[in-house]
mmCIF file of C-alpha atoms and ligand atoms in Angstrom:
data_model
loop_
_atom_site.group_PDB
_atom_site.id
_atom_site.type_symbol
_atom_site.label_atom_id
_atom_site.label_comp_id
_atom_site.label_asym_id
_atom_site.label_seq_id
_atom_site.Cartn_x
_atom_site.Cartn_y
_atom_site.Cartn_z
ATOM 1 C CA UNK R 1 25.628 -3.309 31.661
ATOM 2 C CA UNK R 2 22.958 -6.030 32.896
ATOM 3 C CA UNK R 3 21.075 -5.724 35.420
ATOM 4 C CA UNK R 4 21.789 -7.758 38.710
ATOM 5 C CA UNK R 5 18.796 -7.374 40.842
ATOM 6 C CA UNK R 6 15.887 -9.626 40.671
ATOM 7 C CA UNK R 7 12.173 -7.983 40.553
ATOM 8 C CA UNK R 8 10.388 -9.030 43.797
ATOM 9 C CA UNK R 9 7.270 -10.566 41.900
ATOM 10 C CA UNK R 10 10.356 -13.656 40.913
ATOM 11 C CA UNK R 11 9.760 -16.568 43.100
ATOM 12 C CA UNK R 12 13.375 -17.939 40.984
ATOM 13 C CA UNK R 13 15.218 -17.326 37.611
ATOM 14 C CA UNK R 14 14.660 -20.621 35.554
ATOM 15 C CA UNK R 15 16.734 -18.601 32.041
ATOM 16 C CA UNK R 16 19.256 -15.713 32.718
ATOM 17 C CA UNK R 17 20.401 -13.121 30.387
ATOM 18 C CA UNK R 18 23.983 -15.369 30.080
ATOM 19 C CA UNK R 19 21.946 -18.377 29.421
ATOM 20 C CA UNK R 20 19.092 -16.648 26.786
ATOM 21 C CA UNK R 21 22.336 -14.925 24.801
ATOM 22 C CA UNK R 22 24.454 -17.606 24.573
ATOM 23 C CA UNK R 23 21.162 -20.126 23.523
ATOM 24 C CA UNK R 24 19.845 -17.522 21.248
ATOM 25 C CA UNK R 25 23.260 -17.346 18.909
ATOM 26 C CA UNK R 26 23.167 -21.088 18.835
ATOM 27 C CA UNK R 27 19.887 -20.656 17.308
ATOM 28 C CA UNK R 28 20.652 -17.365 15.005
ATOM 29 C CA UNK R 29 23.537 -19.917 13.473
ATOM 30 C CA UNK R 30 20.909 -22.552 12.947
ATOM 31 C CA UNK R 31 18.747 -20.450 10.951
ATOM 32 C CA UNK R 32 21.983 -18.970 8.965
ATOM 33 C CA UNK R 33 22.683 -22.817 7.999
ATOM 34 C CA UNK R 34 19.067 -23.862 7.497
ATOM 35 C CA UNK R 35 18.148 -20.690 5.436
ATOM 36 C CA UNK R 36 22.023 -20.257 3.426
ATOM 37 C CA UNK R 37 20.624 -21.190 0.305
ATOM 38 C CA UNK R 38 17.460 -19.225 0.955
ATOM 39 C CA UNK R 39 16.609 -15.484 -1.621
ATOM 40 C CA UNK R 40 13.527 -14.901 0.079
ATOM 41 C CA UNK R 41 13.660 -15.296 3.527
ATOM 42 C CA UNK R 42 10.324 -13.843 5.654
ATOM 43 C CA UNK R 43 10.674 -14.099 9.475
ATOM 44 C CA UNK R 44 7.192 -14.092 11.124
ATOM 45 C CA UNK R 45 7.569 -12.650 14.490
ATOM 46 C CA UNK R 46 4.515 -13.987 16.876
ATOM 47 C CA UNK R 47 3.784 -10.600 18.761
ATOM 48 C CA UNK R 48 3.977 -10.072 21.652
ATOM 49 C CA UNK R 49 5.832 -12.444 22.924
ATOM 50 C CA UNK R 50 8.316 -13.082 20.574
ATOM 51 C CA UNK R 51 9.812 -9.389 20.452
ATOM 52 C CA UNK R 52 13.147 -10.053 23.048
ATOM 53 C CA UNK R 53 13.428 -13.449 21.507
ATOM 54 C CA UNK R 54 13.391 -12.038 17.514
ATOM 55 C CA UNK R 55 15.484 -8.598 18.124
ATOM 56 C CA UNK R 56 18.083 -10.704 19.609
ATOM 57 C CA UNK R 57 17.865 -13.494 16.882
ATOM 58 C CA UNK R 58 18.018 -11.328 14.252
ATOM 59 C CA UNK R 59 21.124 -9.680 15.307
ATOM 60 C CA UNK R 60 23.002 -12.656 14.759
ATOM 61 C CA UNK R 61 21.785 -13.823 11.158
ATOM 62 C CA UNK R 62 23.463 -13.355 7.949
ATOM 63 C CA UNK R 63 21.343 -14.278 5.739
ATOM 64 C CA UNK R 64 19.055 -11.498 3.851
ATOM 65 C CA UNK R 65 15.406 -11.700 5.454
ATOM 66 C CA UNK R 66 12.486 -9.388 5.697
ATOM 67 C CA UNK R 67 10.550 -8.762 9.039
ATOM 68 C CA UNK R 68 7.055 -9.345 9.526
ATOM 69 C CA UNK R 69 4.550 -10.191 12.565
ATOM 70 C CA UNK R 70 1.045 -11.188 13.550
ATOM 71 C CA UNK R 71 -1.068 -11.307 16.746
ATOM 72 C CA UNK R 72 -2.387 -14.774 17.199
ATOM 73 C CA UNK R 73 -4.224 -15.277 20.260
ATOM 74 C CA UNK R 74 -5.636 -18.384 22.311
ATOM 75 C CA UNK R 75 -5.651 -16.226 25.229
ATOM 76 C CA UNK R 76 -8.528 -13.808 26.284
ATOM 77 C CA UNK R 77 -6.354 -12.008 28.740
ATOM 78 C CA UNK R 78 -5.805 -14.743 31.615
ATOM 79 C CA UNK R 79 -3.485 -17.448 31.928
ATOM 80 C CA UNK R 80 -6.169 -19.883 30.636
ATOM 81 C CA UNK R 81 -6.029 -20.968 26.984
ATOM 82 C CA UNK R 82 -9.662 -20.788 25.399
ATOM 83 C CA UNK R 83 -9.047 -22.902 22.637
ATOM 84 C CA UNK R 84 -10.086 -20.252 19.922
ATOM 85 C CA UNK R 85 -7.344 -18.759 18.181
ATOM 86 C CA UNK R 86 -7.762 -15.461 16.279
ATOM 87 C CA UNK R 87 -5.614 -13.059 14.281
ATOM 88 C CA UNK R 88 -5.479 -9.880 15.638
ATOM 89 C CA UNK R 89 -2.938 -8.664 13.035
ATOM 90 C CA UNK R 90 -2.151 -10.077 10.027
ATOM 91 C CA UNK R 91 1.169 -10.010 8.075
ATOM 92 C CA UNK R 92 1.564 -7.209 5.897
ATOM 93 C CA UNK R 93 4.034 -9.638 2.988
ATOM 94 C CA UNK R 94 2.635 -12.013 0.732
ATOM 95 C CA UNK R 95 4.235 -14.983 1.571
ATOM 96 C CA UNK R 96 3.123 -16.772 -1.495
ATOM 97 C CA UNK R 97 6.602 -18.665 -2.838
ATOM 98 C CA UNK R 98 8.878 -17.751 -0.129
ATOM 99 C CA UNK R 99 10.717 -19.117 2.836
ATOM 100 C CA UNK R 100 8.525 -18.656 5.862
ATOM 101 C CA UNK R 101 9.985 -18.887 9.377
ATOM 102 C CA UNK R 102 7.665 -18.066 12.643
ATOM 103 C CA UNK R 103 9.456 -16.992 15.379
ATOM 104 C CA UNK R 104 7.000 -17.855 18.617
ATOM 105 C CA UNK R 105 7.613 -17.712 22.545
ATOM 106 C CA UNK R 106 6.175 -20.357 23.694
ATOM 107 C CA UNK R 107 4.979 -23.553 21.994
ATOM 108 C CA UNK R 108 2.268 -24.936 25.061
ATOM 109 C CA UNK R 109 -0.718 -26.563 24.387
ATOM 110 C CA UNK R 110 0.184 -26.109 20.421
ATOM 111 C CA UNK R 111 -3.515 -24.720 19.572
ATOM 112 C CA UNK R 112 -1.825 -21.383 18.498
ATOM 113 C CA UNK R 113 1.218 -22.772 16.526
ATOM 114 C CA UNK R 114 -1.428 -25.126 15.053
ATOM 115 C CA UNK R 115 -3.826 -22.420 13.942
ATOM 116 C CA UNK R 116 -1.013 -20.165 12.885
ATOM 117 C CA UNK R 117 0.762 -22.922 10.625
ATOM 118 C CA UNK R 118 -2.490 -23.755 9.120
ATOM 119 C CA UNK R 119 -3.533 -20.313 8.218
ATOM 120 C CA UNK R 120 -0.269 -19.439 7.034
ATOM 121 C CA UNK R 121 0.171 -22.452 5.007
ATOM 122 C CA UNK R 122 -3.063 -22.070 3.115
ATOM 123 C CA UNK R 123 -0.878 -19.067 1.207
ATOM 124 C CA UNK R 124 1.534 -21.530 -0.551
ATOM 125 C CA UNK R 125 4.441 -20.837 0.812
ATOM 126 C CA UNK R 126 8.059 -22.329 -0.614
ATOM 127 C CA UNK R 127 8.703 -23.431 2.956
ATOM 128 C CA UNK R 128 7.451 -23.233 6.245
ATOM 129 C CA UNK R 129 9.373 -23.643 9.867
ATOM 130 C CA UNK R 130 8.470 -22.899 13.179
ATOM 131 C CA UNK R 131 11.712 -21.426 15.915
ATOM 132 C CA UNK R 132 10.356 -21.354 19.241
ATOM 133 C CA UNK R 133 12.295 -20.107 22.433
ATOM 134 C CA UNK R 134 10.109 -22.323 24.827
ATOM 135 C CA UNK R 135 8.837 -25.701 24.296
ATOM 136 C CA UNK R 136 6.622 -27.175 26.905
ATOM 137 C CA UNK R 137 5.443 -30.748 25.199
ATOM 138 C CA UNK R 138 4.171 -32.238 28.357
ATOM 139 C CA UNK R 139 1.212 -29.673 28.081
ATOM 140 C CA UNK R 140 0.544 -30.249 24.058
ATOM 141 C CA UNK R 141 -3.282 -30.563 23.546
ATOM 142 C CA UNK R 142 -2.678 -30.276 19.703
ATOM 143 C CA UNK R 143 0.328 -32.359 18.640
ATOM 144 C CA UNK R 144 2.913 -29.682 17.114
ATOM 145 C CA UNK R 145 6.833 -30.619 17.095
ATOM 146 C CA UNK R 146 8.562 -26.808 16.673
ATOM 147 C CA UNK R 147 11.608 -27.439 13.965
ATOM 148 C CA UNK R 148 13.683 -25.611 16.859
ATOM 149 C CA UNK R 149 13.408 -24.702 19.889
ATOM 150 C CA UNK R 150 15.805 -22.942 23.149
ATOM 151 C CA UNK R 151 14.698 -24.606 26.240
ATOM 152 C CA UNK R 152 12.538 -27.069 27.153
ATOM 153 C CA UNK R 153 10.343 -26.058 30.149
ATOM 154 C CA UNK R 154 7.916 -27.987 32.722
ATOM 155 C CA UNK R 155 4.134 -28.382 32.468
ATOM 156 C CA UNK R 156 3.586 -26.582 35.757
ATOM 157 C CA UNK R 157 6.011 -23.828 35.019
ATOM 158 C CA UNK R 158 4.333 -20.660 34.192
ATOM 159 C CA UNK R 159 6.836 -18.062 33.331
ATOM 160 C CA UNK R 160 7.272 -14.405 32.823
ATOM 161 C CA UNK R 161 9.809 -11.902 31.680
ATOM 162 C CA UNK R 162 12.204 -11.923 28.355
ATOM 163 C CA UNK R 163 8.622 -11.438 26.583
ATOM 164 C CA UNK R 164 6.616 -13.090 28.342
ATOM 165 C CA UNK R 165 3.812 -11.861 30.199
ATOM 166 C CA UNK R 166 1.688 -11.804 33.297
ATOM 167 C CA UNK R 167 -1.396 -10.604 32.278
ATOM 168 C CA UNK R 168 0.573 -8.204 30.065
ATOM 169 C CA UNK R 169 2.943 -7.230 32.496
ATOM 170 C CA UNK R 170 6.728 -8.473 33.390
ATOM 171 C CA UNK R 171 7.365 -8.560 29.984
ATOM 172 C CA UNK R 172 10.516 -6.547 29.866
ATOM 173 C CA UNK R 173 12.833 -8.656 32.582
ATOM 174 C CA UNK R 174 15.674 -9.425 30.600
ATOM 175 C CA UNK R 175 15.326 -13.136 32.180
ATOM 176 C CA UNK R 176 12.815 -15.514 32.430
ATOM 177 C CA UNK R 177 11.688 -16.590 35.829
ATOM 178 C CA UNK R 178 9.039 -18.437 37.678
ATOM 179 C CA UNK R 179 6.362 -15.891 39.561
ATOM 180 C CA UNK R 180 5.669 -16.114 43.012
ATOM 181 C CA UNK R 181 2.498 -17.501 43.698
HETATM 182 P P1 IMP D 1 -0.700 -22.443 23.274
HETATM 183 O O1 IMP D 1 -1.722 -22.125 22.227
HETATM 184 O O2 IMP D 1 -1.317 -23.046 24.492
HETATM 185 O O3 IMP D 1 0.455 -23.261 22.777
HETATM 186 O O4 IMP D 1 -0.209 -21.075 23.827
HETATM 187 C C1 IMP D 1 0.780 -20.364 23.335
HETATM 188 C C2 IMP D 1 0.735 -18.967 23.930
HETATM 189 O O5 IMP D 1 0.320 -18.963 25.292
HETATM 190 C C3 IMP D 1 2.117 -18.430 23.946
HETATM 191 O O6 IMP D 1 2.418 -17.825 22.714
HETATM 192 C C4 IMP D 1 2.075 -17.480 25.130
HETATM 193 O O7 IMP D 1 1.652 -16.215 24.705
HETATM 194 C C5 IMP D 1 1.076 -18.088 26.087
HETATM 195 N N1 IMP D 1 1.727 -18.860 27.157
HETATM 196 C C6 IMP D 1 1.792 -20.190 27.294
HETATM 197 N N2 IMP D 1 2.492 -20.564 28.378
HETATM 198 C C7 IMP D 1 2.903 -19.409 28.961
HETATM 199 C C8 IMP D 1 3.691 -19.120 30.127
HETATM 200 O O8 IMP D 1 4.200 -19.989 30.853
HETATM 201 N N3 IMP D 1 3.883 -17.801 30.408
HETATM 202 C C9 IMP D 1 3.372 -16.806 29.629
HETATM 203 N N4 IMP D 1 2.652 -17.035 28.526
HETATM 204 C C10 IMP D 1 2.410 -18.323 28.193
HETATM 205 MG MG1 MG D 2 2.770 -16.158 21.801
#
């Protein structure tokens, strides 16, 4: 059953459920085609953001993987990115030799997909992609192209819901909308 009513903090629905499921298994089948040759397969979910975005992903892929996350953040609790990225959490699998695929919200000014990819690439792994259900390039202050990505969204949209967060709430609409100002 999904839920028809619209929380009252939503100025409008930019993704709904419909349009997240049906983008998502696009992008479950392009990770069964990029990874079908893959035996070690490590998807690096970006918490929190990510979690909607992975649990749904995940349900569609065939090939064998192993779940990790980490908890990278530009953010010090506002809207505002600081610039300083730090790892709150850290992966718990060596990734040394495998296939490495970080599953992020939101790629915005890059400076966290940056950091991330760096770190994690300092660990040798076999590969490294980035899957992103957001891209906003107009508002790139690092330059960062995501391998893959759901939607493209506007520099002055700020969104919530589907994972992502108002000051760490609205986080569990199953859409993605614009808040009311
Ligand atoms: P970046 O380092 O500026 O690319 O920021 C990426 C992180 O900022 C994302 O992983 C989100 O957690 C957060 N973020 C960026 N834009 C939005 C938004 O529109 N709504 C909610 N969170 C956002
Ligand atoms: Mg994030």
């Amino acid at each position: 059953m999904s839920k028809t009513t619209t929380d009252p903090r939503i100025e409008r629905i930019l993704f709904s459920q419909e349009q997240l499921e049906k983008r998502i298994k696009e992008l479950s089948s392009w990770v069964n085609e990029t990874y079908k040759n893959s035996k070690d397969l490590i998807v690096v979910g970006l918490l929190k953001g990510c979690l909607p975005f992975y649990a749904q992903l995940i349900k569609n892929v065939n090939v064998d993987l192993i779940t990790d996350f980490m908890i990278a953040s530009s953010y010090d609790g506002k809207n505002k990115s600081s610039g300083n990225v730090k790892i709150i959490l850290d992966l718990v699998t060596n990734i040394e030799n495998k296939d490495v695929l970080i599953v992020e919200d939101i790629v915005d000014t890059g400076r966290t997909i940056s950091k991330t990819v760096s770190i994690l690439k300092s660990r040798n792994p076999k590969s490294l992609k980035v899957l992103t259900l957001l891209n906003k390039p107009s508002n790139r202050v690092v330059e960062f192209e995501p391998d893959n990505f759901g939607f493209l969204v506007g520099k002055d949209d700020f969104v919530v819901g589907f994972g992502f967060d108002d000051e760490e709430k609205l986080r569990q609409l199953p859409y993605i909308g614009i808040i009311k100002s």
